[in-house]
Backbone as a ProteinNet text record, in pm:
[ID]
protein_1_A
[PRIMARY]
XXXXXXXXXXXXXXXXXXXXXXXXXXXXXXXXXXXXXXXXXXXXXXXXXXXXXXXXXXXXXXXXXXXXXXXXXXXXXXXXXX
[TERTIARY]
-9258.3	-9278.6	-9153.6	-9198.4	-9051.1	-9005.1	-8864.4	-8838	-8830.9	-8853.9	-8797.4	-8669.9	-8683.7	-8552.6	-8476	-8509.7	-8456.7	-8349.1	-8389.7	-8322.9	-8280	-8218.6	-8114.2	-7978.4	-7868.9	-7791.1	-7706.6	-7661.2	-7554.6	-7404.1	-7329.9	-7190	-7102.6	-7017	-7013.4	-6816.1	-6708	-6601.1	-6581.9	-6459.7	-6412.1	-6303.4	-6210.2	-6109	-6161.7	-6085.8	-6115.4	-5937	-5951.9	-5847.5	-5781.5	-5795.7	-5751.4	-5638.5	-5678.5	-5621.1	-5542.2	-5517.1	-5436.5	-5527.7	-5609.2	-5672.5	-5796.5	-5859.4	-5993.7	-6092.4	-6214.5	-6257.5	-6390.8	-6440.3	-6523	-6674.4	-6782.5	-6888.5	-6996.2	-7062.3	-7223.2	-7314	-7422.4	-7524.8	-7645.9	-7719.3	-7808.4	-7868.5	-8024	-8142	-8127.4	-8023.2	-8001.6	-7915.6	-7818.6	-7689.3	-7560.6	-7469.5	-7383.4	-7233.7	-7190.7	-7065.3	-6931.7	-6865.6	-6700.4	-6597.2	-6551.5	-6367.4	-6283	-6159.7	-6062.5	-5977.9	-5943.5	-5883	-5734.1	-5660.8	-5497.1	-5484.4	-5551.5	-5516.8	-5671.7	-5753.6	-5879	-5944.7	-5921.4	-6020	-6155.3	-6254	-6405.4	-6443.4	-6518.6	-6557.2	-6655.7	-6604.8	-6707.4	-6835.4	-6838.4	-6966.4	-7058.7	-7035.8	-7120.1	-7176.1	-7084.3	-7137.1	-7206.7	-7178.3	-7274.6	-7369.7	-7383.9	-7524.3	-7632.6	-7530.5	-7664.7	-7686.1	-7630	-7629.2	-7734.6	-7794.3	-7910.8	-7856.5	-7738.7	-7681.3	-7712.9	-7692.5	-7754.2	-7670.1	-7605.4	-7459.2	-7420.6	-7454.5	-7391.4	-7287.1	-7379.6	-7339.9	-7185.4	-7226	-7162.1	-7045.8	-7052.9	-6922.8	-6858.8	-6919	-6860.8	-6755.6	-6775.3	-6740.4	-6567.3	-6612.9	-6524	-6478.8	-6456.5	-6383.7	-6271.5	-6280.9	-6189.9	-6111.3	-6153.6	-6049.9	-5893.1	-5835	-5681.2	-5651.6	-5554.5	-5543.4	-5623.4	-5752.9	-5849.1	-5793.4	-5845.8	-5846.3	-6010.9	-6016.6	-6088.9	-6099.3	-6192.1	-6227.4	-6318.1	-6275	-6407.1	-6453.1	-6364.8	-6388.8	-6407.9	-6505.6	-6515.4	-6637.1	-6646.9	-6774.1	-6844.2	-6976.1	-7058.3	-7003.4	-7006.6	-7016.1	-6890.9	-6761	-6622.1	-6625.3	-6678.5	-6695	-6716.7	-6632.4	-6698.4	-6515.9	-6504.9	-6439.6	-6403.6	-6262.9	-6204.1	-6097.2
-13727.1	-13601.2	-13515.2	-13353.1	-13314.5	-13283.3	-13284.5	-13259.9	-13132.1	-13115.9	-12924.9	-12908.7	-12721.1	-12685.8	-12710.1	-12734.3	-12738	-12903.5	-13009.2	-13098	-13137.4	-13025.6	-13050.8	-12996.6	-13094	-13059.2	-12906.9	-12885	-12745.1	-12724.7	-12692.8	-12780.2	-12594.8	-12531.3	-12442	-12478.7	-12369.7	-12400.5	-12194.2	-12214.7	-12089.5	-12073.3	-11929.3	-11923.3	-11909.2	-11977.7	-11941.4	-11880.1	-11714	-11649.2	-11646.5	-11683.3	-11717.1	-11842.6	-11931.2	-12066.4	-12104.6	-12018.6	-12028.4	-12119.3	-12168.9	-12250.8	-12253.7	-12331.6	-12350.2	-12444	-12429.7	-12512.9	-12537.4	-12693.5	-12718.5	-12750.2	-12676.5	-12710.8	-12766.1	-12838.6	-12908.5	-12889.9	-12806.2	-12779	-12862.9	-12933.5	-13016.8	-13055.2	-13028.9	-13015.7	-12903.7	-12778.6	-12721.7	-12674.2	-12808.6	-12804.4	-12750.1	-12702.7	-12700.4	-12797.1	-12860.3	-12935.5	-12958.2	-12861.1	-12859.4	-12914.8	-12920.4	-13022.3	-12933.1	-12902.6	-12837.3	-12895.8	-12829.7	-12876.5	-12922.1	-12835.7	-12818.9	-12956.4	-12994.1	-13125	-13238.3	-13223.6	-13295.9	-13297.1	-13242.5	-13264.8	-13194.8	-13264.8	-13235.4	-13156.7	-13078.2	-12995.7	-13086.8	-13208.2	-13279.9	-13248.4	-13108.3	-13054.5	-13043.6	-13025.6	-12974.4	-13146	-13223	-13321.2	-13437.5	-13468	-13520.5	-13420.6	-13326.5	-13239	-13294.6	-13275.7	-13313.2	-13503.7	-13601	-13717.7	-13698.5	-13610.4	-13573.9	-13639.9	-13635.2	-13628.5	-13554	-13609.4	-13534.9	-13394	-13263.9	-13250.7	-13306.6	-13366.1	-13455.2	-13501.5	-13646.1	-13751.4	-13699.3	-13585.9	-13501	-13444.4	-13379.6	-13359.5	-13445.1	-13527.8	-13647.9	-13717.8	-13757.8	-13794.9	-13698.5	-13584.4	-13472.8	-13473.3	-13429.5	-13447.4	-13517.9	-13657.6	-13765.9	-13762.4	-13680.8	-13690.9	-13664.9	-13739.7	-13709.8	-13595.6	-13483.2	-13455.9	-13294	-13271.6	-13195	-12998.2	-12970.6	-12829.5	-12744.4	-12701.9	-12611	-12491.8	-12429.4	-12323.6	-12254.4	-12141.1	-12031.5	-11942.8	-11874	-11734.7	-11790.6	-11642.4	-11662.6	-11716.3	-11730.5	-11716.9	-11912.9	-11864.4	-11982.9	-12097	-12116.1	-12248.9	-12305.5	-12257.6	-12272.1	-12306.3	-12243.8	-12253.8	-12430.9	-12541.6	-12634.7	-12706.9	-12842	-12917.1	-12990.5	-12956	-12975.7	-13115.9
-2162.2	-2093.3	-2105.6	-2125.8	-2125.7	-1962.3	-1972.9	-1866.2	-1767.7	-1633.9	-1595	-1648	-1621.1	-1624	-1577.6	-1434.1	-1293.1	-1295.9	-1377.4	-1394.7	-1503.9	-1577.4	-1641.9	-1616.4	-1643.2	-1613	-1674.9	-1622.6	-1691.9	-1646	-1760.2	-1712.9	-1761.5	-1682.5	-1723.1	-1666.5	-1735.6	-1723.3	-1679.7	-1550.2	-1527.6	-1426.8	-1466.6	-1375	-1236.1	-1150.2	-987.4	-977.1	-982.6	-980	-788.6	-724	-573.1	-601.5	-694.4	-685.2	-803.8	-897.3	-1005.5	-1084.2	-1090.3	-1172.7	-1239.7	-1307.4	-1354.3	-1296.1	-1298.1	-1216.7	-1316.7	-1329.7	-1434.7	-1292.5	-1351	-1254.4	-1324	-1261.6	-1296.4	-1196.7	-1246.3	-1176.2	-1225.3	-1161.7	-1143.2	-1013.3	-1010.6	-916.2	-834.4	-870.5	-775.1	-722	-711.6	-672.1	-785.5	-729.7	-814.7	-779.1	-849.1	-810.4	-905.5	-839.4	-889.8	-875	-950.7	-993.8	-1035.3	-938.2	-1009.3	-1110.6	-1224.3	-1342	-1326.1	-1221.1	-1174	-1066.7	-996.9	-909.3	-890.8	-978.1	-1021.9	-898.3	-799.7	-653.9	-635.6	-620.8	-619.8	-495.8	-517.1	-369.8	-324.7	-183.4	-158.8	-50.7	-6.8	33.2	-14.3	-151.9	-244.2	-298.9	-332.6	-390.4	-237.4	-128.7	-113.5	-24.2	-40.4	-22.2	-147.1	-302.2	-375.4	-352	-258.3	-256.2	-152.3	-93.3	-1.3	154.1	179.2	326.3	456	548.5	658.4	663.2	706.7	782.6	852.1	975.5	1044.9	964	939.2	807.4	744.4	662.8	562.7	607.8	746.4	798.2	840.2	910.6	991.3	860.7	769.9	607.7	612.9	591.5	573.6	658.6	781.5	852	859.2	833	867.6	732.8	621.5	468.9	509.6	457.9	468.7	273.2	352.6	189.6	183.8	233.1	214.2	222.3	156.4	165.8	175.7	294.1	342.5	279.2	204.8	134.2	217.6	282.1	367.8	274.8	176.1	129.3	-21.7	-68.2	-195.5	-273.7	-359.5	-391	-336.3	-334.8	-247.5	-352	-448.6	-483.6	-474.1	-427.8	-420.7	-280.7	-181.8	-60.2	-9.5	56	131.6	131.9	137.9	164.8	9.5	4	-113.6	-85.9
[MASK]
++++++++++++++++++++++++++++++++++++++++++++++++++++++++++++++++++++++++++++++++++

């Protein structure tokens, strides 16, 4: 069978000019999920949202990260817990 669009992956590379850096993303089912290139850290809102987490769950997780950087502004897919 072929597959949807909707689940394939798509891997796209770009400056995030706020942060001096690049940030490599993969969008799949929906989701999109980024890794900055300058200190390799994953935006983990984004990734266990697509792990189908509660928020609760998801913050509760985040919350307790030692290390983390909080992203409010800027475009949505940059936006969560870094």
């Amino acid at each position: 069978s072929v597959a949807s669009t909707s689940s394939i992956p798509r891997y796209y590379r770009y400056r995030w000019d706020e942060r001096r850096t690049f940030v490599y993303q993969l969008e799949v089912y929906g989701y999109a999920v980024a890794r900055r290139a300058d200190n390799s850290m994953v935006n983990g809102t984004k990734l266990l949202n697509l792990a189908g987490l509660t928020r609760g769950k998801r913050d509760g997780i985040l919350k307790n990260m030692d290390g983390r950087d909080v992203v409010k502004t800027g475009p949505m897919q940059l936006k969560g817990v870094w």
